[in-house]
């Protein structure tokens, strides 16, 4: 994604959050304590938004499935510093999970050394306070490596319609609108009642009637979830490898009581 905005100098050293493991690309909902340190940072232009993607290099011996997934602390948050970015990296050698390696995610906020989590087959995980758009992945496992893979991720979007807390009708189509700096290659829109569905990141979409949860005898608190992402195929990894950066935005709405109940 392209921008002339300078990079940030917020560095955060974190430990992985305690909580249920999730698949790559899905932010952790449980947050452990975050050790935060504001420090001066260097001027690595490759970590500035707009720097572009770089597939990096490597030995061609590791399979990588990596994700940096950001979510705001509050619905429709606009400050990138009020996001948390969760990292999940699956590293395999000849189909076997690699549990001894140096796996690092780096952004304008600094490097985060990931730790191995044995759950769900094993993956490398960590978190960083803030969302910095551009992320670099480095994996070194003995003689095997995948290095200098950069993804220039999307900027955070902001919902403009419906407005926060608006009362909406689940029986009618719902017009959804958002602003963003640049269109993301991949975008999905979901609610609590319906799974994520692909949308074009054109700043507007329409949810079909029935896409929101409802009750016949009372209101329902619902949530719109827009996830925009970009991905790179690491040049120095086994075929089928992927590194994606995603940023989520949420909007809270209230669904009016209807005569027909749908899923919540």
Short mmCIF file of C-alpha atoms in Angstrom, two decimals:
data_model
loop_
_atom_site.label_atom_id
_atom_site.label_comp_id
_atom_site.label_asym_id
_atom_site.label_seq_id
_atom_site.Cartn_x
_atom_site.Cartn_y
_atom_site.Cartn_z
CA UNK A 1 0.00 0.00 0.00
CA UNK A 2 1.34 3.46 -0.87
CA UNK A 3 1.72 6.48 1.40
CA UNK A 4 4.01 9.44 2.06
CA UNK A 5 3.37 9.26 5.81
CA UNK A 6 6.56 8.80 7.86
CA UNK A 7 7.07 5.71 9.95
CA UNK A 8 6.33 5.53 13.65
CA UNK A 9 8.81 5.30 16.51
CA UNK A 10 6.70 3.32 19.00
CA UNK A 11 8.51 0.18 20.04
CA UNK A 12 6.82 -2.52 22.04
CA UNK A 13 8.43 -5.58 23.54
CA UNK A 14 5.75 -8.15 24.25
CA UNK A 15 5.09 -11.64 25.50
CA UNK A 16 2.48 -13.79 23.78
CA UNK A 17 -1.00 -13.43 25.19
CA UNK A 18 -2.49 -16.18 27.27
CA UNK A 19 -5.68 -17.52 25.79
CA UNK A 20 -7.04 -19.92 23.25
CA UNK A 21 -4.91 -20.50 20.19
CA UNK A 22 -6.28 -19.29 16.90
CA UNK A 23 -5.51 -19.96 13.27
CA UNK A 24 -3.09 -17.81 11.34
CA UNK A 25 -4.62 -14.53 10.43
CA UNK A 26 -7.01 -14.34 13.38
CA UNK A 27 -6.18 -11.90 16.18
CA UNK A 28 -6.05 -13.24 19.72
CA UNK A 29 -8.89 -11.91 21.81
CA UNK A 30 -7.22 -12.58 25.19
CA UNK A 31 -4.60 -9.98 26.09
CA UNK A 32 -1.84 -10.60 28.58
CA UNK A 33 0.26 -7.82 30.05
CA UNK A 34 2.17 -5.86 27.43
CA UNK A 35 5.58 -4.48 28.32
CA UNK A 36 5.62 -1.17 26.49
CA UNK A 37 8.66 1.02 25.95
CA UNK A 38 8.68 4.22 23.93
CA UNK A 39 12.08 4.53 22.33
CA UNK A 40 13.73 6.27 19.43
CA UNK A 41 13.77 4.29 16.22
CA UNK A 42 15.85 4.15 13.12
CA UNK A 43 14.77 5.25 9.69
CA UNK A 44 14.48 1.94 7.81
CA UNK A 45 12.59 3.09 4.74
CA UNK A 46 11.54 -0.48 3.96
CA UNK A 47 9.38 -0.45 7.11
CA UNK A 48 7.52 2.73 6.19
CA UNK A 49 3.98 2.51 4.75
CA UNK A 50 4.24 2.71 0.98
CA UNK A 51 7.59 0.93 0.81
CA UNK A 52 6.03 -1.98 -1.08
CA UNK A 53 6.30 -5.74 -0.74
CA UNK A 54 9.50 -7.80 -0.89
CA UNK A 55 9.40 -11.62 -1.20
CA UNK A 56 12.82 -11.89 0.46
CA UNK A 57 15.02 -14.93 0.03
CA UNK A 58 15.92 -18.20 1.69
CA UNK A 59 17.06 -21.77 1.26
CA UNK A 60 13.81 -23.10 -0.22
CA UNK A 61 13.55 -25.76 2.50
CA UNK A 62 10.92 -24.37 4.89
CA UNK A 63 7.17 -24.03 4.47
CA UNK A 64 5.86 -20.81 5.99
CA UNK A 65 2.27 -19.85 6.84
CA UNK A 66 2.54 -16.48 8.56
CA UNK A 67 0.11 -13.77 9.56
CA UNK A 68 0.24 -10.39 11.27
CA UNK A 69 -3.36 -9.57 12.24
CA UNK A 70 -4.31 -6.24 13.82
CA UNK A 71 -7.50 -5.35 15.67
CA UNK A 72 -8.56 -2.15 17.47
CA UNK A 73 -9.13 -2.06 21.21
CA UNK A 74 -12.36 -0.09 20.64
CA UNK A 75 -14.90 -0.32 17.84
CA UNK A 76 -14.12 1.94 14.87
CA UNK A 77 -10.83 3.02 16.40
CA UNK A 78 -8.90 5.52 14.31
CA UNK A 79 -5.54 5.73 16.10
CA UNK A 80 -3.09 3.03 14.86
CA UNK A 81 -1.48 3.11 18.32
CA UNK A 82 -4.77 1.84 19.81
CA UNK A 83 -4.54 -1.46 17.94
CA UNK A 84 -2.87 -4.71 18.91
CA UNK A 85 -1.19 -6.84 16.26
CA UNK A 86 -1.00 -10.59 16.80
CA UNK A 87 1.57 -12.74 15.05
CA UNK A 88 1.17 -16.41 14.15
CA UNK A 89 3.74 -18.30 12.07
CA UNK A 90 3.68 -21.99 11.16
CA UNK A 91 7.13 -23.26 10.16
CA UNK A 92 7.53 -26.75 8.72
CA UNK A 93 10.45 -28.74 7.36
CA UNK A 94 9.48 -31.77 5.26
CA UNK A 95 5.97 -31.65 6.73
CA UNK A 96 7.12 -31.56 10.36
CA UNK A 97 6.63 -28.52 12.59
CA UNK A 98 9.88 -26.73 13.43
CA UNK A 99 10.02 -25.93 17.16
CA UNK A 100 13.67 -24.83 17.36
CA UNK A 101 14.26 -21.64 15.41
CA UNK A 102 14.62 -17.88 15.62
CA UNK A 103 11.37 -16.41 14.30
CA UNK A 104 11.13 -12.62 14.30
CA UNK A 105 8.51 -10.11 13.18
CA UNK A 106 9.78 -6.56 12.71
CA UNK A 107 7.87 -3.33 12.13
CA UNK A 108 8.54 0.37 12.64
CA UNK A 109 7.64 -0.42 16.25
CA UNK A 110 10.65 -2.69 16.58
CA UNK A 111 11.37 -6.44 16.48
CA UNK A 112 9.30 -9.08 18.27
CA UNK A 113 10.91 -12.47 18.89
CA UNK A 114 8.14 -15.07 18.66
CA UNK A 115 7.85 -18.08 20.96
CA UNK A 116 6.74 -21.58 20.06
CA UNK A 117 3.23 -22.63 21.10
CA UNK A 118 2.61 -26.39 21.04
CA UNK A 119 -1.17 -26.11 20.68
CA UNK A 120 -2.93 -27.02 17.43
CA UNK A 121 0.10 -28.64 15.86
CA UNK A 122 2.54 -25.92 16.88
CA UNK A 123 3.12 -22.34 15.76
CA UNK A 124 5.25 -19.32 16.62
CA UNK A 125 3.30 -16.52 18.31
CA UNK A 126 3.62 -13.06 19.77
CA UNK A 127 2.00 -9.63 19.93
CA UNK A 128 2.89 -5.98 19.46
CA UNK A 129 0.98 -2.92 20.57
CA UNK A 130 0.03 -0.73 17.63
CA UNK A 131 -0.45 -1.33 13.92
CA UNK A 132 2.43 -0.25 11.69
CA UNK A 133 1.23 -1.57 8.29
CA UNK A 134 4.60 -2.88 7.06
CA UNK A 135 5.95 -6.08 8.62
CA UNK A 136 9.10 -8.10 7.97
CA UNK A 137 9.43 -11.83 8.68
CA UNK A 138 12.72 -13.61 9.37
CA UNK A 139 12.99 -17.34 10.14
CA UNK A 140 16.30 -19.05 10.87
CA UNK A 141 16.23 -22.76 11.75
CA UNK A 142 19.77 -24.11 11.70
CA UNK A 143 20.95 -24.13 8.10
CA UNK A 144 17.42 -23.43 6.84
CA UNK A 145 16.13 -19.90 6.53
CA UNK A 146 13.50 -17.56 5.10
CA UNK A 147 14.55 -13.93 5.50
CA UNK A 148 13.68 -10.31 4.70
CA UNK A 149 10.08 -11.00 3.63
CA UNK A 150 8.17 -7.70 3.70
CA UNK A 151 4.42 -7.15 3.39
CA UNK A 152 3.13 -3.59 2.99
CA UNK A 153 -0.28 -4.03 4.60
CA UNK A 154 -3.48 -1.97 4.32
CA UNK A 155 -4.11 1.20 6.30
CA UNK A 156 -6.87 0.99 8.96
CA UNK A 157 -10.34 1.64 7.54
CA UNK A 158 -13.02 3.65 9.35
CA UNK A 159 -16.75 2.90 9.13
CA UNK A 160 -18.88 5.87 8.07
CA UNK A 161 -22.21 4.02 7.78
CA UNK A 162 -24.00 2.83 9.73
CA UNK A 163 -22.94 5.11 12.57
CA UNK A 164 -21.94 3.71 15.95
CA UNK A 165 -24.94 2.46 17.92
CA UNK A 166 -27.37 3.01 15.06
CA UNK A 167 -30.61 1.01 15.18
CA UNK A 168 -30.98 -1.08 12.03
CA UNK A 169 -33.57 -3.43 10.55
CA UNK A 170 -32.42 -7.01 9.94
CA UNK A 171 -35.28 -7.59 7.51
CA UNK A 172 -33.90 -5.02 5.07
CA UNK A 173 -30.57 -4.82 3.21
CA UNK A 174 -28.01 -2.74 5.11
CA UNK A 175 -25.76 -0.26 3.29
CA UNK A 176 -22.27 -0.29 4.78
CA UNK A 177 -19.62 2.35 3.99
CA UNK A 178 -16.05 2.97 5.06
CA UNK A 179 -13.07 5.16 4.20
CA UNK A 180 -9.50 4.03 3.59
CA UNK A 181 -6.38 5.45 1.98
CA UNK A 182 -5.81 2.70 -0.58
CA UNK A 183 -7.83 -0.30 -1.69
CA UNK A 184 -6.67 -3.60 -0.18
CA UNK A 185 -6.24 -6.64 -2.44
CA UNK A 186 -8.38 -8.77 -0.12
CA UNK A 187 -11.36 -7.76 2.04
CA UNK A 188 -14.12 -9.57 3.91
CA UNK A 189 -17.21 -8.38 5.77
CA UNK A 190 -18.88 -10.32 8.58
CA UNK A 191 -21.38 -9.96 11.42
CA UNK A 192 -21.87 -11.95 14.59
CA UNK A 193 -24.63 -13.87 12.82
CA UNK A 194 -22.92 -14.50 9.48
CA UNK A 195 -19.48 -15.71 8.45
CA UNK A 196 -16.98 -13.52 6.65
CA UNK A 197 -17.74 -13.05 2.96
CA UNK A 198 -15.45 -11.51 0.31
CA UNK A 199 -16.14 -7.90 -0.69
CA UNK A 200 -14.41 -5.46 -3.00
CA UNK A 201 -12.56 -2.83 -0.96
CA UNK A 202 -14.34 0.01 -2.77
CA UNK A 203 -15.53 1.75 0.40
CA UNK A 204 -19.07 0.40 0.24
CA UNK A 205 -20.97 -2.88 0.38
CA UNK A 206 -24.49 -4.08 1.09
CA UNK A 207 -25.39 -6.74 3.63
CA UNK A 208 -28.31 -8.86 2.51
CA UNK A 209 -31.52 -8.93 4.52
CA UNK A 210 -31.19 -11.50 7.29
CA UNK A 211 -27.42 -11.07 7.65
CA UNK A 212 -27.85 -9.58 11.13
CA UNK A 213 -28.93 -11.48 14.21
CA UNK A 214 -32.36 -10.54 15.55
CA UNK A 215 -35.06 -11.43 18.06
CA UNK A 216 -38.81 -11.14 17.65
CA UNK A 217 -39.25 -9.64 21.12
CA UNK A 218 -36.20 -7.46 21.75
CA UNK A 219 -33.19 -5.68 20.35
CA UNK A 220 -29.90 -7.43 19.57
CA UNK A 221 -26.39 -5.99 19.89
CA UNK A 222 -24.64 -6.72 16.60
CA UNK A 223 -21.21 -6.01 15.19
CA UNK A 224 -19.89 -5.42 11.69
CA UNK A 225 -16.37 -6.72 11.06
CA UNK A 226 -14.35 -5.57 8.06
CA UNK A 227 -10.99 -7.30 7.55
CA UNK A 228 -8.65 -5.97 4.86
CA UNK A 229 -5.44 -7.75 4.00
CA UNK A 230 -2.46 -8.12 1.68
CA UNK A 231 -0.17 -11.11 1.20
CA UNK A 232 3.17 -12.11 -0.27
CA UNK A 233 4.55 -15.47 -1.40
CA UNK A 234 8.02 -15.77 0.19
CA UNK A 235 10.59 -16.37 -2.55
CA UNK A 236 12.89 -18.45 -0.38
CA UNK A 237 10.26 -20.81 1.04
CA UNK A 238 8.64 -24.05 -0.12
CA UNK A 239 5.82 -23.70 -2.67
CA UNK A 240 2.49 -22.91 -1.03
CA UNK A 241 4.01 -20.63 1.61
CA UNK A 242 2.35 -17.34 2.47
CA UNK A 243 2.81 -14.24 4.64
CA UNK A 244 -0.26 -12.04 5.13
CA UNK A 245 -0.91 -8.77 6.97
CA UNK A 246 -4.52 -8.03 7.94
CA UNK A 247 -6.21 -5.18 9.79
CA UNK A 248 -9.69 -5.45 11.25
CA UNK A 249 -12.24 -2.72 11.88
CA UNK A 250 -15.47 -3.13 13.86
CA UNK A 251 -18.69 -1.16 14.20
CA UNK A 252 -21.39 -1.72 16.83
CA UNK A 253 -25.05 -1.50 15.83
CA UNK A 254 -28.39 -2.34 17.44
CA UNK A 255 -30.85 -4.57 15.58
CA UNK A 256 -34.48 -3.64 16.14
CA UNK A 257 -36.94 -6.29 17.31
CA UNK A 258 -38.52 -8.21 14.46
CA UNK A 259 -41.19 -10.82 14.07
CA UNK A 260 -38.69 -13.43 12.85
CA UNK A 261 -35.72 -14.67 14.89
CA UNK A 262 -32.39 -15.34 13.15
CA UNK A 263 -29.06 -16.61 14.44
CA UNK A 264 -27.14 -14.58 17.03
#
